[in-house]
């Protein structure tokens, strides 16, 4: 997983409303709507569930430590969605203890390995990689006007690509997988095929060939400029959760409104929706 840098996120807080409007132009749905689409909820239902939900974002100093503005940015995205989100005054264990003691509904925190949201009532954990993959796959489904029966290429078969492939398979896409590590693609095909019996999944071995016959792309690699201008086809739609962006500046200019990319917004929105989209489980 690529570690975000402050420059990757410093633009987010002042641009949340504009970004949500940009997503609506590109996909037909705003940020909240894409999260709903990933969780099969309607916007009113999610808005009702999110409002007044108190979420504590806990900074974590472990490993490579704090990323400047990371916690503030997560809290701002949650607040934009209608939650009551605050950043804990204390970090790590003290912050977690405060979230429990102060009666928060959920907490969110990230170390160098995982970024999670934890529902403190239902004891449910939602992972950012899974949520990000599902959220960008949902955006691709919306950009395609419904991905059922369409050919989709998933570039990168890590946790984000795997989650995206699962959602695309669940929506009836004909999914091709490509990873520099072919075994990773084989593993994702097995997991997704086992889960969605009807899944139509193939493995590609060559990037240029794969891009030459797939219009709908989920770019989930940690490699910059995977898709160059020379590989962009007319009518191509790209949802790119990969950090850094796996689409070159030239290719991004050619794709224009047919490219969706961000570094935190969609993933955090789907984490919040996923937390509260399931009925609260009975206490054990
Ligand atoms: C969650 C992001 C998405 C892409 N890479 C992931 C990343 O950068 N993870 C590290 C997050 C560290 C946060 C730090 C803090 O400020 O609390 N521990």
Coordinates of C-alpha atoms and ligand atoms in Angstrom, one line a residue:
X1 CA 0.0 0.0 0.0
X2 CA 1.4 3.4 -0.9
X3 CA 1.7 5.8 2.0
X4 CA 0.0 9.1 1.4
X5 CA 2.1 12.3 1.5
X6 CA 0.7 15.6 2.8
X7 CA 0.7 16.9 -0.8
X8 CA -1.7 14.1 -1.8
X9 CA -4.4 15.3 0.6
X10 CA -3.8 19.0 1.3
X11 CA -6.3 20.0 -1.5
X12 CA -9.2 17.9 -0.2
X13 CA -10.8 19.9 2.7
X14 CA -11.4 23.2 0.7
X15 CA -12.7 21.3 -2.4
X16 CA -15.1 18.8 -1.0
X17 CA -18.3 20.4 -2.3
X18 CA -16.8 21.0 -5.7
X19 CA -15.4 17.5 -5.9
X20 CA -18.8 16.0 -5.1
X21 CA -20.4 18.1 -7.9
X22 CA -17.6 17.0 -10.2
X23 CA -18.4 13.3 -9.3
X24 CA -22.1 14.0 -10.1
X25 CA -21.2 15.4 -13.5
X26 CA -18.9 12.3 -14.2
X27 CA -21.1 9.5 -12.8
X28 CA -24.5 11.0 -12.2
X29 CA -24.2 10.7 -8.5
X30 CA -22.5 12.9 -5.8
X31 CA -19.9 11.6 -3.3
X32 CA -22.7 10.3 -1.0
X33 CA -24.5 8.7 -3.9
X34 CA -21.4 6.8 -5.0
X35 CA -21.1 5.5 -1.5
X36 CA -24.8 4.5 -1.5
X37 CA -24.3 2.7 -4.9
X38 CA -21.4 0.7 -3.4
X39 CA -23.5 -0.3 -0.5
X40 CA -26.9 -0.8 -2.3
X41 CA -28.5 1.9 -0.2
X42 CA -30.6 5.0 -1.2
X43 CA -29.3 8.4 -0.4
X44 CA -32.1 9.4 2.0
X45 CA -31.6 6.1 3.9
X46 CA -27.9 6.7 4.2
X47 CA -28.3 10.4 5.1
X48 CA -30.7 9.4 7.9
X49 CA -28.2 6.8 9.2
X50 CA -25.2 9.0 9.0
X51 CA -26.6 12.2 10.5
X52 CA -25.8 12.6 14.2
X53 CA -23.5 9.5 14.1
X54 CA -20.6 10.6 16.2
X55 CA -17.3 9.4 14.8
X56 CA -13.9 9.9 16.5
X57 CA -10.8 10.0 14.2
X58 CA -7.8 8.8 16.2
X59 CA -4.3 9.9 15.0
X60 CA -1.8 7.0 15.2
X61 CA 1.9 7.6 15.8
X62 CA 3.0 4.0 15.2
X63 CA 5.4 3.1 12.5
X64 CA 6.2 6.0 10.1
X65 CA 3.9 8.2 12.3
X66 CA 1.4 10.9 11.7
X67 CA 0.6 12.2 8.2
X68 CA 0.0 15.9 8.4
X69 CA -3.7 16.7 8.1
X70 CA -4.7 13.1 7.5
X71 CA -7.0 12.9 10.5
X72 CA -8.4 16.4 9.9
X73 CA -9.1 15.4 6.3
X74 CA -10.9 12.2 7.2
X75 CA -13.0 14.1 9.8
X76 CA -13.9 16.8 7.2
X77 CA -15.0 14.1 4.6
X78 CA -17.2 12.5 7.3
X79 CA -18.7 15.9 8.3
X80 CA -19.4 16.7 4.7
X81 CA -21.4 13.5 4.5
X82 CA -23.5 14.5 7.5
X83 CA -21.7 12.8 10.4
X84 CA -20.5 14.5 13.6
X85 CA -16.8 13.7 13.2
X86 CA -14.1 15.0 15.5
X87 CA -10.3 14.3 15.7
X88 CA -9.3 13.0 19.2
X89 CA -7.2 15.3 21.3
X90 CA -5.0 12.4 22.1
X91 CA -3.3 9.8 19.8
X92 CA -3.1 6.0 19.8
X93 CA -4.3 4.1 22.9
X94 CA -5.4 7.3 24.7
X95 CA -7.4 8.4 21.7
X96 CA -9.1 4.9 21.4
X97 CA -9.9 4.9 25.1
X98 CA -11.4 8.4 24.8
X99 CA -13.6 7.3 21.9
X100 CA -15.0 4.5 24.0
X101 CA -15.4 6.5 27.2
X102 CA -17.0 9.5 25.5
X103 CA -19.7 7.3 23.9
X104 CA -18.8 7.7 20.2
X105 CA -20.7 5.5 17.7
X106 CA -17.5 4.7 15.8
X107 CA -13.8 5.4 15.5
X108 CA -11.5 5.6 12.5
X109 CA -7.8 5.1 12.6
X110 CA -4.9 4.2 10.4
X111 CA -1.4 2.8 10.9
X112 CA 1.0 1.9 8.1
X113 CA -0.8 -1.3 7.3
X114 CA -4.5 -0.7 7.7
X115 CA -7.0 2.2 7.8
X116 CA -10.2 1.0 9.5
X117 CA -13.5 2.2 10.8
X118 CA -14.9 0.4 13.8
X119 CA -18.6 0.5 14.8
X120 CA -18.4 0.6 18.6
X121 CA -21.9 -0.8 19.0
X122 CA -21.9 -3.6 16.5
X123 CA -18.2 -4.3 16.8
X124 CA -18.0 -4.2 13.0
X125 CA -14.8 -3.3 11.2
X126 CA -14.6 -1.8 7.7
X127 CA -11.3 -1.6 5.9
X128 CA -10.3 1.3 3.6
X129 CA -8.8 -0.9 0.9
X130 CA -12.0 -2.9 0.6
X131 CA -14.2 0.2 0.7
X132 CA -12.0 2.1 -1.8
X133 CA -12.1 -0.8 -4.3
X134 CA -15.9 -1.1 -4.0
X135 CA -16.4 2.6 -4.2
X136 CA -14.4 3.1 -7.4
X137 CA -16.0 0.0 -9.0
X138 CA -19.4 1.5 -8.2
X139 CA -18.2 4.8 -9.9
X140 CA -17.2 2.7 -12.9
X141 CA -20.6 1.0 -13.0
X142 CA -22.3 4.4 -12.9
X143 CA -20.0 5.8 -15.6
X144 CA -20.8 2.8 -17.8
X145 CA -24.5 3.3 -17.3
X146 CA -24.6 -0.2 -15.9
X147 CA -21.7 -2.6 -16.2
X148 CA -23.7 -5.8 -16.6
X149 CA -22.5 -7.8 -19.6
X150 CA -19.8 -5.3 -20.3
X151 CA -16.0 -6.0 -20.5
X152 CA -14.1 -4.6 -17.6
X153 CA -10.3 -4.7 -17.0
X154 CA -9.0 -4.6 -13.4
X155 CA -5.4 -3.5 -13.3
X156 CA -3.8 -4.5 -10.0
X157 CA -5.0 -7.5 -8.0
X158 CA -4.1 -6.3 -4.5
X159 CA -6.8 -5.7 -1.8
X160 CA -8.2 -2.6 -3.6
X161 CA -8.4 -4.3 -7.0
X162 CA -9.7 -7.5 -5.5
X163 CA -12.6 -5.7 -3.8
X164 CA -13.4 -3.8 -7.0
X165 CA -13.4 -7.1 -9.0
X166 CA -15.8 -8.5 -6.5
X167 CA -18.3 -5.7 -6.8
X168 CA -18.0 -5.7 -10.6
X169 CA -18.6 -9.4 -10.7
X170 CA -21.6 -9.0 -8.4
X171 CA -23.0 -6.5 -11.0
X172 CA -22.5 -9.0 -13.9
X173 CA -19.4 -7.5 -15.5
X174 CA -17.3 -9.7 -17.8
X175 CA -14.1 -9.1 -15.8
X176 CA -10.5 -9.4 -16.9
X177 CA -7.7 -9.3 -14.3
X178 CA -4.1 -8.2 -14.9
X179 CA -1.3 -8.0 -12.4
X180 CA 2.5 -8.1 -12.8
X181 CA 2.3 -11.0 -10.4
X182 CA 0.1 -13.5 -12.3
X183 CA -0.5 -15.5 -9.1
X184 CA -2.2 -12.5 -7.6
X185 CA -4.6 -12.4 -10.5
X186 CA -5.2 -16.2 -10.2
X187 CA -5.9 -15.8 -6.5
X188 CA -8.4 -13.0 -7.0
X189 CA -10.1 -15.0 -9.8
X190 CA -10.5 -18.0 -7.5
X191 CA -11.9 -15.9 -4.6
X192 CA -14.3 -13.9 -6.8
X193 CA -15.4 -17.0 -8.8
X194 CA -16.0 -19.0 -5.6
X195 CA -18.1 -16.1 -4.2
X196 CA -20.0 -15.3 -7.3
X197 CA -20.7 -18.6 -9.1
X198 CA -21.8 -16.8 -12.2
X199 CA -18.6 -14.7 -12.4
X200 CA -17.1 -14.4 -15.9
X201 CA -13.4 -13.8 -15.1
X202 CA -10.4 -14.1 -17.4
X203 CA -6.7 -13.3 -16.8
X204 CA -4.7 -11.0 -19.1
X205 CA -0.9 -11.1 -19.4
X206 CA -0.1 -8.1 -21.5
X207 CA -1.2 -4.5 -20.6
X208 CA -1.3 -3.1 -24.2
X209 CA -3.3 -6.1 -25.5
X210 CA -5.7 -5.9 -22.5
X211 CA -6.3 -2.1 -22.9
X212 CA -6.8 -2.6 -26.6
X213 CA -10.1 -4.5 -26.0
X214 CA -11.5 -3.2 -22.8
X215 CA -13.3 0.2 -22.5
X216 CA -14.0 0.1 -18.8
X217 CA -10.9 0.1 -16.6
X218 CA -10.4 -0.1 -12.8
X219 CA -6.8 1.1 -12.4
X220 CA -5.8 -0.1 -8.9
X221 CA -2.0 -0.4 -9.2
X222 CA 0.5 1.6 -7.1
X223 CA 2.4 2.4 -10.3
X224 CA 2.3 5.9 -11.8
X225 CA 1.5 6.4 -15.4
X226 CA 0.4 2.8 -16.1
X227 CA -2.1 4.1 -18.7
X228 CA -0.3 6.5 -21.1
X229 CA -1.8 8.7 -23.8
X230 CA -0.9 6.1 -26.5
X231 CA -3.1 3.5 -24.7
X232 CA -6.2 5.7 -24.4
X233 CA -9.1 4.6 -26.6
X234 CA -12.2 6.7 -27.5
X235 CA -15.1 5.9 -25.2
X236 CA -12.7 4.6 -22.5
X237 CA -13.9 5.1 -18.9
X238 CA -11.4 4.8 -16.1
X239 CA -11.9 4.6 -12.3
X240 CA -8.5 4.9 -10.7
X241 CA -8.1 4.3 -7.0
X242 CA -4.4 3.6 -7.3
X243 CA -2.1 6.0 -5.5
X244 CA -0.1 7.5 -7.1
X245 CA -2.4 8.0 -10.1
X246 CA -1.9 5.2 -12.6
X247 CA -2.9 7.5 -15.5
X248 CA -0.3 9.8 -17.1
X249 CA -1.1 13.6 -17.3
X250 CA -1.5 13.2 -21.1
X251 CA -3.9 10.3 -20.7
X252 CA -5.8 12.2 -18.0
X253 CA -6.2 15.2 -20.3
X254 CA -7.5 12.9 -23.1
X255 CA -9.9 11.1 -20.7
X256 CA -11.2 14.4 -19.2
X257 CA -14.6 13.7 -17.5
X258 CA -14.2 10.0 -18.1
X259 CA -11.6 9.6 -15.4
X260 CA -12.4 9.3 -11.6
X261 CA -9.5 9.5 -9.2
X262 CA -9.0 10.7 -5.6
X263 CA -6.7 9.7 -2.7
X264 CA -9.2 9.5 0.2
X265 CA -12.7 10.9 -0.5
X266 CA -14.5 7.9 -2.1
X267 CA -12.8 5.3 0.2
X268 CA -13.8 7.2 3.4
X269 CA -17.3 7.8 2.1
X270 CA -17.8 4.0 1.5
X271 CA -16.3 3.2 4.9
X272 CA -18.8 5.4 6.6
X273 CA -21.7 4.0 4.5
X274 CA -20.5 0.4 5.1
X275 CA -20.3 1.0 8.8
X276 CA -24.0 1.9 9.1
X277 CA -25.6 0.2 6.1
X278 CA -26.0 -3.1 7.9
X279 CA -28.7 -3.5 10.6
X280 CA -27.0 -3.4 14.0
X281 CA -26.2 -6.9 15.1
X282 CA -27.7 -8.1 18.4
X283 CA -25.2 -7.9 21.2
X284 CA -23.5 -11.2 22.0
Ligands
LIG1 C1 -5.2 5.2 3.9 C2 -4.2 5.6 2.8 C3 -4.7 5.3 1.4 C4 -3.5 5.0 0.7 N1 -2.5 4.8 1.5 C5 -3.0 4.7 2.9 C6 -1.9 5.4 3.8 O1 -1.3 6.3 3.5 N2 -1.8 4.7 5.0 C7 -1.0 5.3 6.1 C8 -1.8 6.2 7.0 C9 -1.1 6.6 8.2 C10 -1.9 7.6 9.0 C11 -1.1 8.1 10.3 C12 -1.9 9.1 11.0 O2 -1.8 10.3 10.6 O3 -2.7 8.7 11.9 N3 -0.8 6.9 11.1

